[in-house]
Coordinates of C-alpha atoms in Angstrom, one line a residue:
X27 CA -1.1 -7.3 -10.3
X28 CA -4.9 -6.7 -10.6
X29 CA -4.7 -6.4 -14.5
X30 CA -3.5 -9.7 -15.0
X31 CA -7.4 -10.4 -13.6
X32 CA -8.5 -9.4 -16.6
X33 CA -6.7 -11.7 -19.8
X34 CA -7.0 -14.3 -17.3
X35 CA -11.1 -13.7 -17.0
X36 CA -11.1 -14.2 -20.3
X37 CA -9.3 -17.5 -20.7
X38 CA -10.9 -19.0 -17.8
X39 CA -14.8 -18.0 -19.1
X40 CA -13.5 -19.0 -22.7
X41 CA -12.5 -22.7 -21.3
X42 CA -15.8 -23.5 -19.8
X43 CA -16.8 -26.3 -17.1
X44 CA -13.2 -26.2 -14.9
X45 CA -12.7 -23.0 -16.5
X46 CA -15.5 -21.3 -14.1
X47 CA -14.6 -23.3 -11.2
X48 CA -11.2 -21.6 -11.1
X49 CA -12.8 -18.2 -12.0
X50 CA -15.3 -18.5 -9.1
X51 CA -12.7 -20.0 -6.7
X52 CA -10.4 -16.8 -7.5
X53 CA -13.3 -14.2 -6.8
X54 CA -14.4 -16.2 -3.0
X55 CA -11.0 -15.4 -2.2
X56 CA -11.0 -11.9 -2.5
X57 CA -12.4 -10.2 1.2
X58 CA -14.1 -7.3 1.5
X59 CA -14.2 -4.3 3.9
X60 CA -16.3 -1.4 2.9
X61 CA -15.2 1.6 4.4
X62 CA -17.6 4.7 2.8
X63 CA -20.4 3.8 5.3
X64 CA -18.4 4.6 8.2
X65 CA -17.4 8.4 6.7
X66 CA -19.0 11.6 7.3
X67 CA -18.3 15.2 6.4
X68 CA -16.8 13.1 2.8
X69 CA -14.9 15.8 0.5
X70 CA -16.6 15.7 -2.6
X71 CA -15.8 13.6 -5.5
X72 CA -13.7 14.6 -8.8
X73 CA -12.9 13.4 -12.4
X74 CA -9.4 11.7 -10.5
X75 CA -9.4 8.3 -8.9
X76 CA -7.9 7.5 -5.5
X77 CA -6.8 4.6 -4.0
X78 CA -6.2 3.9 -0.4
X79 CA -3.2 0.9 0.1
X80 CA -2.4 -0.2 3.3
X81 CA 0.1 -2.1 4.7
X82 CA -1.0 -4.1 8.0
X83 CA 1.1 -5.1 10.8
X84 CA -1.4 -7.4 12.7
X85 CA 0.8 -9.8 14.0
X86 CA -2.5 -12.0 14.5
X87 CA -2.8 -15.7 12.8
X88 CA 0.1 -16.6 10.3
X89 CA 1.7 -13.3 11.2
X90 CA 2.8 -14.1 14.6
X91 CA 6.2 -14.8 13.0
X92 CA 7.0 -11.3 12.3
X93 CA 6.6 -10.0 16.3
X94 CA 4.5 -10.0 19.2
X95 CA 0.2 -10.5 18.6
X96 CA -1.3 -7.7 20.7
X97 CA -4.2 -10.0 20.9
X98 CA -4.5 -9.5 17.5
X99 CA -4.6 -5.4 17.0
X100 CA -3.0 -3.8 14.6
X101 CA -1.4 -0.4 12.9
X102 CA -0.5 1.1 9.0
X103 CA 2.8 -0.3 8.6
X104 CA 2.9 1.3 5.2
X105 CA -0.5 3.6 3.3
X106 CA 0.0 4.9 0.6
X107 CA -2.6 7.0 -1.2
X108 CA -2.8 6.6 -5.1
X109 CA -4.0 9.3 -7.0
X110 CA -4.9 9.2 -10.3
X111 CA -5.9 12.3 -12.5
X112 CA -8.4 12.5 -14.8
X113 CA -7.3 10.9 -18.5
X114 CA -5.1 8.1 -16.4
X115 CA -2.3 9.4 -18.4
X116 CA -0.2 9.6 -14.7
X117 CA -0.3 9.3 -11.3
X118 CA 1.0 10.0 -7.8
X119 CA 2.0 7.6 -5.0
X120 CA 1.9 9.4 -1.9
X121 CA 2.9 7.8 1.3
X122 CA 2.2 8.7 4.8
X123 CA 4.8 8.4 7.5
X124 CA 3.7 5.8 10.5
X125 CA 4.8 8.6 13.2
X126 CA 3.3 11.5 11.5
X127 CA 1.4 13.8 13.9
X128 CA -2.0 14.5 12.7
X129 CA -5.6 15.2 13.6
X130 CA -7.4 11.7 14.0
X131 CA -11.3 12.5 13.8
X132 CA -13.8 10.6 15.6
X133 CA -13.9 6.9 14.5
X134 CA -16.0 3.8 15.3
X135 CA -13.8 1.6 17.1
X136 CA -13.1 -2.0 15.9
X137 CA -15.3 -3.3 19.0
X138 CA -18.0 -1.1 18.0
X139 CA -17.4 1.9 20.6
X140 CA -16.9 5.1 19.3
X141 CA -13.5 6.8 19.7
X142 CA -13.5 10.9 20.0
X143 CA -11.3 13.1 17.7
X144 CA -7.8 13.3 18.9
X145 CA -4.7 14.1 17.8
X146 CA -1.8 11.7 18.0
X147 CA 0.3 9.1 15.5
X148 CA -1.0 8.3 12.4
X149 CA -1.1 4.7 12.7
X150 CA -2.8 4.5 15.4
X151 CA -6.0 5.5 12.9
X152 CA -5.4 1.5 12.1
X153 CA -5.7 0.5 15.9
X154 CA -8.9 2.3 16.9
X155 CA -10.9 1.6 14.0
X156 CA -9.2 -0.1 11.4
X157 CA -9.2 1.0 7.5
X158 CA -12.4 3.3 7.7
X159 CA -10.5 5.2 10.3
X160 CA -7.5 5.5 8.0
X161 CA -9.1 6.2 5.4
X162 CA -11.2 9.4 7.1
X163 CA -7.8 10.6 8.4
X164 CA -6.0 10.6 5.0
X165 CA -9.5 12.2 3.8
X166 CA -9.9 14.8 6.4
X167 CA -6.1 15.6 5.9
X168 CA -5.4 15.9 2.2
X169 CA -9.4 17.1 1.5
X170 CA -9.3 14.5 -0.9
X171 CA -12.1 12.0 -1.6
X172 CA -11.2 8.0 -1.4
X173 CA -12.7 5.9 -4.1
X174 CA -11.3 2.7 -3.5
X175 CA -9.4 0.5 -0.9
X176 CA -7.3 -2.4 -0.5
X177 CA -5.2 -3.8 2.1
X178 CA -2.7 -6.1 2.7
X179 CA -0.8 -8.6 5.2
X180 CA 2.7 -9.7 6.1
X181 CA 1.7 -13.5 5.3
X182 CA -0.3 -11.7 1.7
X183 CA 2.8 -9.9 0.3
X184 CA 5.2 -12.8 0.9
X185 CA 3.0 -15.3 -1.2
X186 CA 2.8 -12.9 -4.2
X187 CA 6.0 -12.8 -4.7
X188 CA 7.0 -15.8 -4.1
X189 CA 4.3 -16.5 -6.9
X190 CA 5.3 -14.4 -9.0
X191 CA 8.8 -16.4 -9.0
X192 CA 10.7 -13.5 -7.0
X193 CA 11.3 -9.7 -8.3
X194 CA 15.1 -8.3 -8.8
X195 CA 16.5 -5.5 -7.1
X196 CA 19.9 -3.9 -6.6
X197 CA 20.9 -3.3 -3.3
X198 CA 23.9 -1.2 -3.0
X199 CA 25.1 -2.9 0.0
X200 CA 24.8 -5.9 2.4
X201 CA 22.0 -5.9 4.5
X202 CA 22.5 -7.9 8.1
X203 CA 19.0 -7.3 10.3
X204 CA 17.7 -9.7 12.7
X205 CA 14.8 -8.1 13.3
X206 CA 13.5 -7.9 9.1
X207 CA 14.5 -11.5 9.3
X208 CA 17.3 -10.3 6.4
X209 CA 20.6 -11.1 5.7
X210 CA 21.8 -10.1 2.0
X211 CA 24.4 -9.6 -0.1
X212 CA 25.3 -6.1 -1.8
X213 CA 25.0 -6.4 -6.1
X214 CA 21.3 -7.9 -7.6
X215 CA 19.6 -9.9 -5.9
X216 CA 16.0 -11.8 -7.0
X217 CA 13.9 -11.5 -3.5
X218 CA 11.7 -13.6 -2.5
X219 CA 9.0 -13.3 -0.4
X220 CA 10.4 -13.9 2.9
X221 CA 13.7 -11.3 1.6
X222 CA 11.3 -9.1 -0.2
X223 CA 9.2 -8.6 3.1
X224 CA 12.6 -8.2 5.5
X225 CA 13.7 -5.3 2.7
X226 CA 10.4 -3.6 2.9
X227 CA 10.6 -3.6 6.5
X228 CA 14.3 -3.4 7.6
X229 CA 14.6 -0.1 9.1
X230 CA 17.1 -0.1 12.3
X231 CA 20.6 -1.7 10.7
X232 CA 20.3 0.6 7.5
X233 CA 20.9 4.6 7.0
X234 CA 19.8 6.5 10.3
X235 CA 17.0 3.8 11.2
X236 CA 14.4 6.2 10.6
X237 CA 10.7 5.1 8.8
X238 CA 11.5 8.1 6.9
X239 CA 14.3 6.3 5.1
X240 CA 12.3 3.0 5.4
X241 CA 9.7 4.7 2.9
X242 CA 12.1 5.4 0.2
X243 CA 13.2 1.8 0.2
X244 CA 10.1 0.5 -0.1
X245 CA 8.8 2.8 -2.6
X246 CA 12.3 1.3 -4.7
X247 CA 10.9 -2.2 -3.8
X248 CA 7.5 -1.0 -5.8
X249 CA 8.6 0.7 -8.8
X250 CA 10.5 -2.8 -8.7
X251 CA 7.5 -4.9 -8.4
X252 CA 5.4 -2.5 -11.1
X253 CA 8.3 -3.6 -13.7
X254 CA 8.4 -7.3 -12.7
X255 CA 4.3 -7.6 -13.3
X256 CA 4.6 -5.3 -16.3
X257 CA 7.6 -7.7 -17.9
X258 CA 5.4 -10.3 -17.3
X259 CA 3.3 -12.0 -20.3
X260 CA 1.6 -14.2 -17.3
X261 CA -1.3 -15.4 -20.1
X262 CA 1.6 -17.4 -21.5
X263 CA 1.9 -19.5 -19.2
X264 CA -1.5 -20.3 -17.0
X265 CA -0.4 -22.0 -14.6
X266 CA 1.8 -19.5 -13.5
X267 CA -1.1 -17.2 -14.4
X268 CA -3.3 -18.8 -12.1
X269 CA -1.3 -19.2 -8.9
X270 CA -0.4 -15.7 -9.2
X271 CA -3.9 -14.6 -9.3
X272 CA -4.6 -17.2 -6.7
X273 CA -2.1 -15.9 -4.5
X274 CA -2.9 -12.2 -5.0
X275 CA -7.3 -12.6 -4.3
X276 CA -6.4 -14.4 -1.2
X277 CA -3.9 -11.8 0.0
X278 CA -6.0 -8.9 -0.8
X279 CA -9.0 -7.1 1.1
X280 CA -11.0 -4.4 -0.9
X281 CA -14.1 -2.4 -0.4
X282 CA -17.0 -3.6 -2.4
X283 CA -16.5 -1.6 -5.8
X284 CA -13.5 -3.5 -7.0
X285 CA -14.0 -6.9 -4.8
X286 CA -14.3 -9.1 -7.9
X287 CA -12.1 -10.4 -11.1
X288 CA -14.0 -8.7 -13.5
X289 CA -14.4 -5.4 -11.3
X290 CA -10.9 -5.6 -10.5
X291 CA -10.1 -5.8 -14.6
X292 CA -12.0 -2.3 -14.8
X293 CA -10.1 -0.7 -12.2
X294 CA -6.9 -2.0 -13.2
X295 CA -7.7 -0.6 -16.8
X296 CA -7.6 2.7 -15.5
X297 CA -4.1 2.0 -14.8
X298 CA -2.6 -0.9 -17.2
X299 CA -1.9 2.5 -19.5
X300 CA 0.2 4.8 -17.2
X301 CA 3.9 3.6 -17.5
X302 CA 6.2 3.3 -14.7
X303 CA 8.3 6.5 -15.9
X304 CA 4.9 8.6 -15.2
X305 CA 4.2 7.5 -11.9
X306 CA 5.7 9.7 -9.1
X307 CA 6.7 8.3 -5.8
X308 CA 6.5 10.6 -2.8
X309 CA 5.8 11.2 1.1
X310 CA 3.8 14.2 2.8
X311 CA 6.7 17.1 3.1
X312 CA 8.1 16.8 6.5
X313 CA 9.8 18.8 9.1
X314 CA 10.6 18.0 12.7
X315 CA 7.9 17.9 15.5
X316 CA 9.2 19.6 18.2
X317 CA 7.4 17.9 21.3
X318 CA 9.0 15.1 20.4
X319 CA 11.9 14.3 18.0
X320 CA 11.0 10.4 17.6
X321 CA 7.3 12.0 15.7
X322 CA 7.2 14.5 12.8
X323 CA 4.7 17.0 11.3
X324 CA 3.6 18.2 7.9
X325 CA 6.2 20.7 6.5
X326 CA 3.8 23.9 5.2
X327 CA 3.2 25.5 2.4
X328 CA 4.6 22.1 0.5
X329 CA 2.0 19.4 2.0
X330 CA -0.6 22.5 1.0
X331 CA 0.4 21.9 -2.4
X332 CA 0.9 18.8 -2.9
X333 CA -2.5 17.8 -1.1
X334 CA -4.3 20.8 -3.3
X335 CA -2.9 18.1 -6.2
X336 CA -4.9 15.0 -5.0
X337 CA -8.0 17.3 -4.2
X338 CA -8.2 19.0 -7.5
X339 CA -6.7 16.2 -9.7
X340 CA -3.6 18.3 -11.2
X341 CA -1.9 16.1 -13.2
X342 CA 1.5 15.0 -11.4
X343 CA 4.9 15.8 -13.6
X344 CA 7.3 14.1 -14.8
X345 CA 10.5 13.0 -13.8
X346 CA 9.4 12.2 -10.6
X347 CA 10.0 13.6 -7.4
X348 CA 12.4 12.2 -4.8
X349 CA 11.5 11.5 -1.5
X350 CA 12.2 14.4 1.2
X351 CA 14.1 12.7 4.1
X352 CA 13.9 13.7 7.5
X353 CA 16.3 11.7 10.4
X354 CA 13.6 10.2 13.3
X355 CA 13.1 6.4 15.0
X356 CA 10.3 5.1 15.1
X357 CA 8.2 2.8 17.7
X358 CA 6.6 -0.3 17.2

């Protein structure tokens, strides 16, 4: 959704007066974490962007709805790294399973501590020192640097889809999970946010219950959401226009490169090119992890390879891949 910002920057700094109210209103919503200032030992950077997105499951605030608070911590419910090779002509979605096994390095903690290197859970980067801690994990695991960041919340996603008036989807059969907080019919279906969020979440009532399995549905859901913003001719109608844009500053945090309309327009040029057809959903290859058989662990040669991809900036191919599914539960 971050090119809409830039056609509507231009019709609100053409109109003047109101005009840059609304602009300046839309970029003080838009929070920002930095995250580069907490790395060290940083792989070095290439002609390829990439893009951090996480998924949080704080629970904290309007959130409380969707489980217990934790006095507010949090994990990754979902991180997906973005990369994009050099010529933006493609790019690669790669996401990270919540109960992957990996080596977390040491991380300043949320309350300011510092947290050794240890190795456990993925998302429990998220917990110790929120998305600087992620974001050295992915970096010290895939050797590839992270440009760019931008998170976002339970309450977030629902209000951008419900503002962008709901996004279709088939779903190949009915769907009956009391802990998504989702209950639909088989055939198409236009979610919205509250049914767009359960489907993105609802794990334990569909397939084998594992995240695994979980991924692959909500990488469906994104390919889905790509197409509903790219159908869209939101500069058409600005009122529309504006409470998408409105909904999507305010759900968003970002590091300080891209943590303003007309930054966001430049980033989101890099990509407003690439269609949906050339951009490949995945997840790190996977095999089981033997200590435990709720956890899993990186299936080598293949994550070698495909992380060799994001380092070096090969360009990703086309059809794309399918997601690799391995049967585990997950906690939390």
């Amino acid at each position: 959704m971050a090119w809409t910002a830039g056609g509507l920057v231009t019709v609100l700094l053409a109109a003047g007066g109101f005009g840059w109210w609304l602009y300046d209103h839309l970029n003080g919503n838009i929070r920002t974490q930095d995250f580069a200032d907490r790395l060290t030992d940083r792989p070095p950077p290439t002609g390829g962007m990439n893009v951090l997105l996480v998924g949080s499951d704080s629970r904290a605030g309007d959130n409380s709805a969707y489980g217990r608070d934790d006095g507010g911590t949090q994990r990754s419910d979902t991180t997906i790294l973005l990369h994009v090779p050099e010529g933006r002509q493609t790019a690669i979605a790669v996401s990270f399973p919540r109960d992957l096994m990996v080596n977390v390095p040491a991380c300043r903690t949320t309350a300011g501590g510092t947290q050794r290197a240890y190795f456990g859970q993925f998302n429990s980067a998220m917990e110790v020192g929120g998305v600087p801690c992620v974001a050295a994990t992915v970096e010290r695991l895939t050797g590839a640097r992270i440009d760019h960041q931008i998170t976002i919340d339970f309450t977030g996603f629902k209000k951008v889809v419900d503002a962008l008036g709901g996004v279709p989807m088939y779903i190949d059969q009915p769907i009956n999970d009391k802990a998504a907080h989702l209950q639909l019919p088989a055939g198409d279906v236009n979610l919205d946010g509250e049914q767009a969020l359960g489907f993105v979440r609802v794990r334990k009532s569909m397939g084998d219950g594992s995240d695994i399995q979980r991924i692959a549905r909500q990488q469906e859901f994104l390919k889905a959401l790509i197409k509903k913003v790219q159908d869209e001719n939101l500069l058409t109608n600005p009122a529309k226009a504006y409470n998408v844009m409105d909904a999507a500053t305010k759900a968003i945090t970002t590091d300080s490169g891209i943590n303003s309309l007309v930054s966001l327009y430049d980033f989101a040029n890099g990509l407003r090119g690439i269609p949906l057809d050339r951009i490949e959903f995945t997840t790190t290859p996977l095999t089981d992890y033997a200590p435990d058989p709720n956890r899993v662990a990186l299936k080598q040669p293949d994550a070698a390879r495909l992380f060799t991809r994001l380092r070096d900036g090969v360009p990703a191919p086309t059809p794309a891949a399918t997601v690799t599914v391995v049967p585990t539960a997950v906690s939390r």
